[in-house]
mmCIF file of C-alpha atoms in Angstrom:
data_model
loop_
_atom_site.group_PDB
_atom_site.id
_atom_site.type_symbol
_atom_site.label_atom_id
_atom_site.label_comp_id
_atom_site.label_asym_id
_atom_site.label_seq_id
_atom_site.Cartn_x
_atom_site.Cartn_y
_atom_site.Cartn_z
ATOM 1 C CA MET A 1 -35.965 29.888 36.557
ATOM 2 C CA PRO A 2 -39.163 29.590 34.493
ATOM 3 C CA ARG A 3 -40.102 26.097 33.354
ATOM 4 C CA LYS A 4 -40.342 25.329 29.660
ATOM 5 C CA SER A 5 -43.947 25.005 28.586
ATOM 6 C CA ALA A 6 -45.140 21.477 27.915
ATOM 7 C CA HIS A 7 -47.250 22.915 25.114
ATOM 8 C CA GLU A 8 -45.200 22.874 21.891
ATOM 9 C CA SER A 9 -46.482 24.786 18.858
ATOM 10 C CA LEU A 10 -45.973 23.684 15.259
ATOM 11 C CA ALA A 11 -43.320 26.369 14.882
ATOM 12 C CA ASP A 12 -41.436 25.170 17.957
ATOM 13 C CA ALA A 13 -41.507 21.594 16.683
ATOM 14 C CA ASP A 14 -40.027 22.632 13.315
ATOM 15 C CA ALA A 15 -37.980 25.722 14.170
ATOM 16 C CA ALA A 16 -35.588 27.184 11.610
ATOM 17 C CA PRO A 17 -31.973 26.473 12.628
ATOM 18 C CA GLY A 18 -30.490 29.779 13.719
ATOM 19 C CA GLY A 19 -33.808 31.496 13.109
ATOM 20 C CA VAL A 20 -36.091 33.693 15.227
ATOM 21 C CA ALA A 21 -38.839 31.892 17.125
ATOM 22 C CA ALA A 22 -41.335 34.756 16.847
ATOM 23 C CA VAL A 23 -40.919 34.855 13.078
ATOM 24 C CA ASP A 24 -41.377 31.092 12.826
ATOM 25 C CA ARG A 25 -44.596 31.361 14.842
ATOM 26 C CA ALA A 26 -45.935 34.287 12.812
ATOM 27 C CA LEU A 27 -45.296 32.387 9.597
ATOM 28 C CA THR A 28 -47.228 29.376 10.883
ATOM 29 C CA LEU A 29 -50.216 31.679 11.376
ATOM 30 C CA LEU A 30 -50.039 32.686 7.712
ATOM 31 C CA GLY A 31 -49.599 29.061 6.735
ATOM 32 C CA ALA A 32 -52.673 28.097 8.734
ATOM 33 C CA PHE A 33 -54.935 29.450 5.986
ATOM 34 C CA ARG A 34 -56.019 26.651 3.641
ATOM 35 C CA GLN A 35 -57.704 26.392 0.279
ATOM 36 C CA GLY A 36 -61.297 27.577 0.636
ATOM 37 C CA ASP A 37 -60.745 29.497 3.865
ATOM 38 C CA GLY A 38 -62.187 32.967 3.918
ATOM 39 C CA ALA A 39 -61.688 34.292 7.416
ATOM 40 C CA LEU A 40 -60.817 32.386 10.577
ATOM 41 C CA PRO A 41 -61.491 33.126 14.255
ATOM 42 C CA LEU A 42 -58.650 33.432 16.711
ATOM 43 C CA ALA A 43 -59.549 30.117 18.320
ATOM 44 C CA GLU A 44 -59.238 28.247 15.024
ATOM 45 C CA LEU A 45 -55.910 29.878 14.173
ATOM 46 C CA ALA A 46 -54.573 29.013 17.608
ATOM 47 C CA ALA A 47 -55.767 25.421 17.261
ATOM 48 C CA ARG A 48 -54.232 24.967 13.796
ATOM 49 C CA THR A 49 -50.861 26.332 14.881
ATOM 50 C CA GLN A 50 -50.970 24.932 18.438
ATOM 51 C CA LEU A 51 -50.162 28.403 19.741
ATOM 52 C CA HIS A 52 -51.652 29.809 22.931
ATOM 53 C CA LYS A 53 -54.426 32.265 22.096
ATOM 54 C CA SER A 54 -52.568 35.082 23.846
ATOM 55 C CA THR A 55 -49.426 34.400 21.774
ATOM 56 C CA ALA A 56 -51.405 34.140 18.542
ATOM 57 C CA LEU A 57 -53.196 37.402 19.327
ATOM 58 C CA ARG A 58 -49.930 39.308 19.790
ATOM 59 C CA LEU A 59 -48.476 37.881 16.589
ATOM 60 C CA LEU A 60 -51.649 38.687 14.664
ATOM 61 C CA ALA A 61 -51.426 42.300 15.862
ATOM 62 C CA SER A 62 -47.979 42.579 14.253
ATOM 63 C CA LEU A 63 -49.134 40.833 11.090
ATOM 64 C CA GLU A 64 -52.142 43.133 10.890
ATOM 65 C CA HIS A 65 -49.938 46.203 11.310
ATOM 66 C CA ALA A 66 -47.786 45.044 8.376
ATOM 67 C CA ARG A 67 -50.930 44.230 6.320
ATOM 68 C CA TRP A 68 -50.215 40.496 6.129
ATOM 69 C CA VAL A 69 -53.584 39.839 7.745
ATOM 70 C CA GLN A 70 -56.681 41.949 8.248
ATOM 71 C CA ARG A 71 -59.086 41.790 11.160
ATOM 72 C CA LEU A 72 -62.715 41.863 10.107
ATOM 73 C CA ALA A 73 -65.559 43.594 11.924
ATOM 74 C CA ASP A 74 -66.728 40.294 13.440
ATOM 75 C CA GLY A 75 -63.272 39.665 14.922
ATOM 76 C CA ARG A 76 -62.171 36.998 12.459
ATOM 77 C CA TYR A 77 -58.911 37.227 10.518
ATOM 78 C CA ALA A 78 -58.329 37.050 6.775
ATOM 79 C CA LEU A 79 -55.207 37.321 4.657
ATOM 80 C CA GLY A 80 -54.215 40.913 3.995
ATOM 81 C CA PRO A 81 -53.300 42.937 0.901
ATOM 82 C CA GLU A 82 -49.544 42.459 1.376
ATOM 83 C CA VAL A 83 -49.981 38.785 0.521
ATOM 84 C CA ALA A 84 -51.678 39.732 -2.751
ATOM 85 C CA ARG A 85 -48.979 42.277 -3.580
ATOM 86 C CA LEU A 86 -46.132 39.800 -3.136
ATOM 87 C CA TYR A 87 -48.016 37.097 -5.000
ATOM 88 C CA ALA A 88 -48.417 39.456 -7.956
ATOM 89 C CA LEU A 89 -44.668 40.106 -7.962
ATOM 90 C CA TYR A 90 -43.938 36.387 -7.670
ATOM 91 C CA ALA A 91 -46.305 35.456 -10.498
ATOM 92 C CA ALA A 92 -45.024 38.253 -12.710
ATOM 93 C CA ALA A 93 -41.421 37.186 -12.222
ATOM 94 C CA PHE A 94 -42.170 33.607 -13.240
ATOM 95 C CA SER A 95 -44.046 34.672 -16.359
ATOM 96 C CA LEU A 96 -41.614 37.447 -17.233
ATOM 97 C CA ASP A 97 -38.551 35.225 -17.361
ATOM 98 C CA ARG A 98 -39.910 33.445 -20.435
ATOM 99 C CA VAL A 99 -40.330 36.809 -22.147
ATOM 100 C CA VAL A 100 -37.328 38.785 -20.919
ATOM 101 C CA LEU A 101 -34.491 36.263 -20.773
ATOM 102 C CA PRO A 102 -34.564 35.289 -24.481
ATOM 103 C CA VAL A 103 -34.345 38.971 -25.427
ATOM 104 C CA LEU A 104 -31.431 39.533 -23.058
ATOM 105 C CA ARG A 105 -29.644 36.462 -24.402
ATOM 106 C CA ASP A 106 -30.042 37.735 -27.963
ATOM 107 C CA LEU A 107 -28.680 41.135 -26.899
ATOM 108 C CA VAL A 108 -25.613 39.487 -25.349
ATOM 109 C CA ALA A 109 -25.124 37.357 -28.462
ATOM 110 C CA ALA A 110 -25.282 40.475 -30.676
ATOM 111 C CA THR A 111 -22.869 42.574 -28.615
ATOM 112 C CA GLY A 112 -20.792 40.264 -26.455
ATOM 113 C CA GLU A 113 -21.632 42.409 -23.417
ATOM 114 C CA SER A 114 -23.808 41.924 -20.311
ATOM 115 C CA ALA A 115 -27.538 42.618 -20.490
ATOM 116 C CA ALA A 116 -29.949 43.293 -17.643
ATOM 117 C CA TYR A 117 -33.565 44.195 -16.947
ATOM 118 C CA HIS A 118 -34.072 46.799 -14.203
ATOM 119 C CA VAL A 119 -37.309 47.697 -12.441
ATOM 120 C CA ARG A 120 -37.941 50.451 -9.958
ATOM 121 C CA GLN A 121 -38.305 49.572 -6.278
ATOM 122 C CA GLY A 122 -39.077 52.791 -4.443
ATOM 123 C CA ASP A 123 -35.916 54.873 -4.329
ATOM 124 C CA VAL A 124 -33.663 52.204 -5.856
ATOM 125 C CA ARG A 125 -33.738 49.898 -8.857
ATOM 126 C CA LEU A 126 -33.754 46.127 -8.824
ATOM 127 C CA CYS A 127 -31.778 44.050 -11.301
ATOM 128 C CA GLN A 128 -34.587 41.578 -11.931
ATOM 129 C CA PHE A 129 -32.923 39.627 -14.751
ATOM 130 C CA ARG A 130 -29.323 39.440 -15.926
ATOM 131 C CA VAL A 131 -27.359 37.601 -18.623
ATOM 132 C CA ASP A 132 -23.590 37.868 -18.302
ATOM 133 C CA SER A 133 -21.094 38.685 -21.016
ATOM 134 C CA PRO A 134 -18.872 35.773 -22.056
ATOM 135 C CA HIS A 135 -15.842 38.040 -21.537
ATOM 136 C CA PRO A 136 -13.899 37.391 -18.309
ATOM 137 C CA VAL A 137 -13.610 41.147 -17.763
ATOM 138 C CA ARG A 138 -17.073 42.536 -17.034
ATOM 139 C CA ASP A 139 -19.083 44.108 -14.262
ATOM 140 C CA HIS A 140 -20.389 41.637 -11.709
ATOM 141 C CA ILE A 141 -23.958 42.692 -10.985
ATOM 142 C CA ARG A 142 -26.329 39.806 -10.268
ATOM 143 C CA ALA A 143 -30.085 39.355 -10.536
ATOM 144 C CA GLY A 144 -31.523 40.508 -7.212
ATOM 145 C CA ASP A 145 -28.981 43.283 -6.644
ATOM 146 C CA LEU A 146 -30.242 46.756 -5.765
ATOM 147 C CA LEU A 147 -28.645 49.706 -7.540
ATOM 148 C CA PRO A 148 -29.029 53.475 -7.242
ATOM 149 C CA LEU A 149 -31.590 55.408 -9.260
ATOM 150 C CA GLU A 150 -29.476 58.527 -9.455
ATOM 151 C CA ARG A 151 -26.441 56.893 -11.094
ATOM 152 C CA GLY A 152 -26.084 54.542 -14.041
ATOM 153 C CA THR A 153 -28.021 54.534 -17.286
ATOM 154 C CA GLY A 154 -30.683 52.115 -16.016
ATOM 155 C CA GLY A 155 -31.546 54.428 -13.147
ATOM 156 C CA ARG A 156 -31.426 57.497 -15.382
ATOM 157 C CA VAL A 157 -33.942 55.952 -17.778
ATOM 158 C CA LEU A 158 -36.312 54.892 -14.992
ATOM 159 C CA VAL A 159 -36.369 58.402 -13.529
ATOM 160 C CA ALA A 160 -36.441 60.225 -16.883
ATOM 161 C CA PHE A 161 -39.508 58.356 -18.095
ATOM 162 C CA ASP A 162 -41.289 58.051 -14.741
ATOM 163 C CA PRO A 163 -40.178 60.697 -12.229
ATOM 164 C CA ALA A 164 -41.202 60.094 -8.626
ATOM 165 C CA PRO A 165 -43.983 62.373 -7.370
ATOM 166 C CA GLY A 166 -42.513 65.255 -5.435
ATOM 167 C CA ARG A 167 -38.932 64.418 -6.432
ATOM 168 C CA VAL A 168 -36.999 67.685 -6.749
ATOM 169 C CA LEU A 169 -34.404 67.653 -9.527
ATOM 170 C CA GLY A 170 -31.652 70.151 -10.166
ATOM 171 C CA ALA A 171 -31.337 71.962 -13.472
ATOM 172 C CA ARG A 172 -28.571 69.610 -14.613
ATOM 173 C CA ASP A 173 -30.647 66.488 -13.978
ATOM 174 C CA ARG A 174 -33.732 68.014 -15.598
ATOM 175 C CA ALA A 175 -31.727 68.779 -18.729
ATOM 176 C CA LEU A 176 -30.218 65.283 -18.731
ATOM 177 C CA HIS A 177 -33.586 63.598 -18.385
ATOM 178 C CA ALA A 178 -35.100 65.786 -21.096
ATOM 179 C CA ARG A 179 -32.317 64.684 -23.438
ATOM 180 C CA ILE A 180 -32.855 61.011 -22.527
ATOM 181 C CA ARG A 181 -36.555 61.309 -23.311
ATOM 182 C CA ALA A 182 -35.792 63.034 -26.629
ATOM 183 C CA ASP A 183 -33.185 60.432 -27.607
ATOM 184 C CA GLY A 184 -35.184 57.485 -26.320
ATOM 185 C CA TYR A 185 -32.196 56.026 -24.476
ATOM 186 C CA ALA A 186 -29.350 56.842 -22.069
ATOM 187 C CA ALA A 187 -25.669 56.134 -22.707
ATOM 188 C CA SER A 188 -22.722 57.033 -20.512
ATOM 189 C CA VAL A 189 -19.237 56.062 -19.454
ATOM 190 C CA GLY A 190 -18.330 56.219 -15.778
ATOM 191 C CA ASP A 191 -21.702 57.368 -14.445
ATOM 192 C CA ARG A 192 -22.098 54.679 -11.762
ATOM 193 C CA LEU A 193 -18.506 53.403 -11.723
ATOM 194 C CA ASP A 194 -15.547 54.997 -13.465
ATOM 195 C CA GLU A 195 -14.574 51.827 -15.296
ATOM 196 C CA VAL A 196 -18.099 50.807 -16.410
ATOM 197 C CA ALA A 197 -20.118 52.051 -19.388
ATOM 198 C CA GLY A 198 -23.803 51.490 -20.013
ATOM 199 C CA ILE A 199 -26.604 51.932 -22.516
ATOM 200 C CA SER A 200 -30.248 51.710 -21.417
ATOM 201 C CA ALA A 201 -33.629 52.083 -23.068
ATOM 202 C CA PRO A 202 -37.126 52.152 -21.569
ATOM 203 C CA VAL A 203 -39.567 49.268 -21.781
ATOM 204 C CA PHE A 204 -43.285 50.041 -21.657
ATOM 205 C CA HIS A 205 -46.398 48.154 -20.659
ATOM 206 C CA ALA A 206 -49.186 47.764 -23.214
ATOM 207 C CA ASP A 207 -50.978 50.752 -21.657
ATOM 208 C CA GLY A 208 -47.953 52.992 -22.272
ATOM 209 C CA SER A 209 -46.760 53.148 -18.667
ATOM 210 C CA LEU A 210 -43.110 52.526 -17.882
ATOM 211 C CA ALA A 211 -42.279 48.907 -17.024
ATOM 212 C CA ALA A 212 -38.500 48.706 -16.844
ATOM 213 C CA ALA A 213 -35.171 49.597 -18.383
ATOM 214 C CA VAL A 214 -33.194 47.175 -20.516
ATOM 215 C CA THR A 215 -29.481 47.810 -20.007
ATOM 216 C CA LEU A 216 -26.245 46.786 -21.644
ATOM 217 C CA THR A 217 -23.086 47.199 -19.554
ATOM 218 C CA MET A 218 -19.425 46.791 -20.432
ATOM 219 C CA PRO A 219 -15.966 47.920 -19.331
ATOM 220 C CA ALA A 220 -15.381 51.533 -20.333
ATOM 221 C CA HIS A 221 -12.676 50.577 -22.845
ATOM 222 C CA ARG A 222 -15.152 48.363 -24.768
ATOM 223 C CA TYR A 223 -17.888 50.996 -25.064
ATOM 224 C CA ASP A 224 -19.210 51.223 -28.631
ATOM 225 C CA GLU A 225 -21.946 53.606 -29.781
ATOM 226 C CA ARG A 226 -23.042 51.009 -32.317
ATOM 227 C CA TYR A 227 -24.502 49.046 -29.396
ATOM 228 C CA VAL A 228 -27.271 51.644 -29.027
ATOM 229 C CA LYS A 229 -29.178 50.090 -31.924
ATOM 230 C CA PRO A 230 -29.394 46.526 -30.509
ATOM 231 C CA VAL A 231 -30.395 47.923 -27.083
ATOM 232 C CA LEU A 232 -33.236 49.893 -28.668
ATOM 233 C CA GLU A 233 -34.260 46.790 -30.620
ATOM 234 C CA ALA A 234 -34.309 44.714 -27.410
ATOM 235 C CA ALA A 235 -36.517 47.307 -25.716
ATOM 236 C CA ARG A 236 -38.814 47.405 -28.750
ATOM 237 C CA ARG A 237 -39.245 43.621 -28.615
ATOM 238 C CA LEU A 238 -40.227 43.813 -24.929
ATOM 239 C CA ASN A 239 -42.656 46.715 -25.281
ATOM 240 C CA GLY A 240 -46.191 45.579 -24.560
ATOM 241 C CA GLN A 241 -45.029 42.074 -23.592
ATOM 242 C CA VAL A 242 -44.282 42.764 -19.921
#
């Protein structure tokens, strides 16, 4: 039976309960970069994490493959573009909440129904922000939930105003999306779920590109076409602010 190594890394000393040791060790490599660091040699990364060089090298290969780190021509390692991408999402979320949430709260106050802010994430949409209706009977989507693009008014708006490159649509969907673009919003009953109705409008960045969809959802029996106006007003308030 192999003996346990007397050499304990930082990750081993502070392992996540129920976690995966390799993930803990990889994360300590990312955490080894400090303010002012540009690129670090393997030896320095191993020393800072108390990992064996051979272990650090294998973990760095995986991190490099996933673009969390990049290996420079001189053999040193620097943080990779995936770190910058996630930081941009993190920073945007913390600045966006001060802009988006007040608008969603006003929309809920005006209609009594649930309001959400959906952004596209590849082939699905993310409910990034959500303010619930005060009614006990409502749909129970939460911020952070992933929803389909091909069903529900939020998904319809995201595709209608920013179709994915190479996405092949049938004649019915093309006609539907053309109507959404002409109307400036999507409204339906029972598109995603039979008992849920929704109204969504697009939100645009200052440069005119699509940012998100603002959506109002309610039980089908409470659907009211008069809610289209406050949804469009909410989207107008967010245009150019996100």
